[in-house]
Amino acid sequence: MNHHVVGRAQGRGTSLADQDEAQLGGPTSVLVRQKREHIRLDHLLNELAQTSGAEQDRVLSRIYRLVFPHAFAEESVLWPVIRRVLPDGEALTLQVEEEHQEVNELVTRLDGEALDPAERRELLGRLVTVLREDVRDEEDALLPSLQQQLSERQLRQLGVAWELVRRTAPTRPHPVVSRRPPGNALAALPLTVLDNLRDLCAVAAHRAPRSAPTLNNVSHSLARAAGQVERIGALRRGERDLTSVENR
Ligand SMILES: [Fe+2]
Ligand SMILES: [Fe+2]
């Protein structure tokens, strides 16, 4: 008996990394969409290691714009399904929610504080490690287990739902908002609007350096507004203690 068969017998399935598009349910399957974005993330993380200064900041914001909507759509669309169909879904999803929470907190610190180069290097190093672990947990454990429970048709339907939410999801870290529905779903719309405005400010500031200070002020007040949205009680509902900012 080879190891794959043993893995299957234990209910884990084959890593997404070892399956092609057809095996994963075709181009619109949620598994193909996940794998595609994980590969993009891998390229960006390699670029991050090869750049510095302003260039590295630009790579970093591309990583944020990829990672936050991606994770948000996982938390609001995929993990609830995994908790319904897998007996160990609760433990599996809690682990990746903790990884997502750590990413949110690391990025908030990277963005917000004046850091000396050594601190920044350390935070960036940790960020890369957690993001890579998150991908491995999903591709090797969570998603293959999900694959065993759903038909290809269901994987494609889930792919459409995941993509829809991903496209309207927040693009920045919001560590205080619940990692679980219903709080995260309620927060999505106002936070997405505010995040998109901040992204526009960043792009505009880059194109027109003279108005950058004004645009940065606007961006900061949008960040404050987002902070107020995050703290609305209802948006924190559904969270487990381990990923809750208040409970630590
Ligand atoms: Fe993912
Ligand atoms: Fe993830």
mmCIF file of N, CA, C and O and ligand atoms in Angstrom, residues 34 38 70 74 79 134-135 138 143 162, ligand 1:
data_model
loop_
_atom_site.group_PDB
_atom_site.id
_atom_site.type_symbol
_atom_site.label_atom_id
_atom_site.label_comp_id
_atom_site.label_asym_id
_atom_site.label_seq_id
_atom_site.Cartn_x
_atom_site.Cartn_y
_atom_site.Cartn_z
ATOM 1 N N GLN A 34 -8.508 28.414 -5.247
ATOM 2 C CA GLN A 34 -7.630 28.503 -4.086
ATOM 3 C C GLN A 34 -6.175 28.292 -4.489
ATOM 4 O O GLN A 34 -5.302 29.083 -4.151
ATOM 5 N N HIS A 38 -2.907 30.740 -4.201
ATOM 6 C CA HIS A 38 -1.778 30.351 -3.353
ATOM 7 C C HIS A 38 -0.472 30.429 -4.138
ATOM 8 O O HIS A 38 0.569 30.818 -3.592
ATOM 9 N N HIS A 70 -9.013 37.161 0.140
ATOM 10 C CA HIS A 70 -8.926 35.703 0.052
ATOM 11 C C HIS A 70 -9.323 35.060 1.394
ATOM 12 O O HIS A 70 -10.187 34.187 1.447
ATOM 13 N N GLU A 74 -12.714 32.942 2.700
ATOM 14 C CA GLU A 74 -12.594 31.621 3.335
ATOM 15 C C GLU A 74 -13.400 31.578 4.616
ATOM 16 O O GLU A 74 -14.158 30.638 4.875
ATOM 17 N N TRP A 79 -15.163 28.006 5.530
ATOM 18 C CA TRP A 79 -15.023 27.347 6.833
ATOM 19 C C TRP A 79 -16.376 26.933 7.421
ATOM 20 O O TRP A 79 -16.477 25.858 8.016
ATOM 21 N N ASP A 134 -0.200 28.720 6.560
ATOM 22 C CA ASP A 134 -1.634 28.764 6.284
ATOM 23 C C ASP A 134 -1.951 28.041 4.970
ATOM 24 O O ASP A 134 -2.865 27.218 4.896
ATOM 25 N N VAL A 135 -1.149 28.332 3.944
ATOM 26 C CA VAL A 135 -1.346 27.671 2.646
ATOM 27 C C VAL A 135 -1.176 26.154 2.783
ATOM 28 O O VAL A 135 -1.977 25.376 2.265
ATOM 29 N N GLU A 138 -4.134 24.504 4.498
ATOM 30 C CA GLU A 138 -5.305 24.442 3.620
ATOM 31 C C GLU A 138 -5.125 23.423 2.509
ATOM 32 O O GLU A 138 -6.011 22.614 2.249
ATOM 33 N N LEU A 143 -8.591 21.449 2.664
ATOM 34 C CA LEU A 143 -9.292 21.401 1.382
ATOM 35 C C LEU A 143 -9.395 19.984 0.807
ATOM 36 O O LEU A 143 -10.450 19.633 0.260
ATOM 37 N N TRP A 162 -17.475 31.641 -3.334
ATOM 38 C CA TRP A 162 -16.223 32.141 -2.743
ATOM 39 C C TRP A 162 -15.701 33.335 -3.540
ATOM 40 O O TRP A 162 -15.286 34.346 -2.976
HETATM 41 FE FE FE B 1 -6.426 29.888 0.958
#
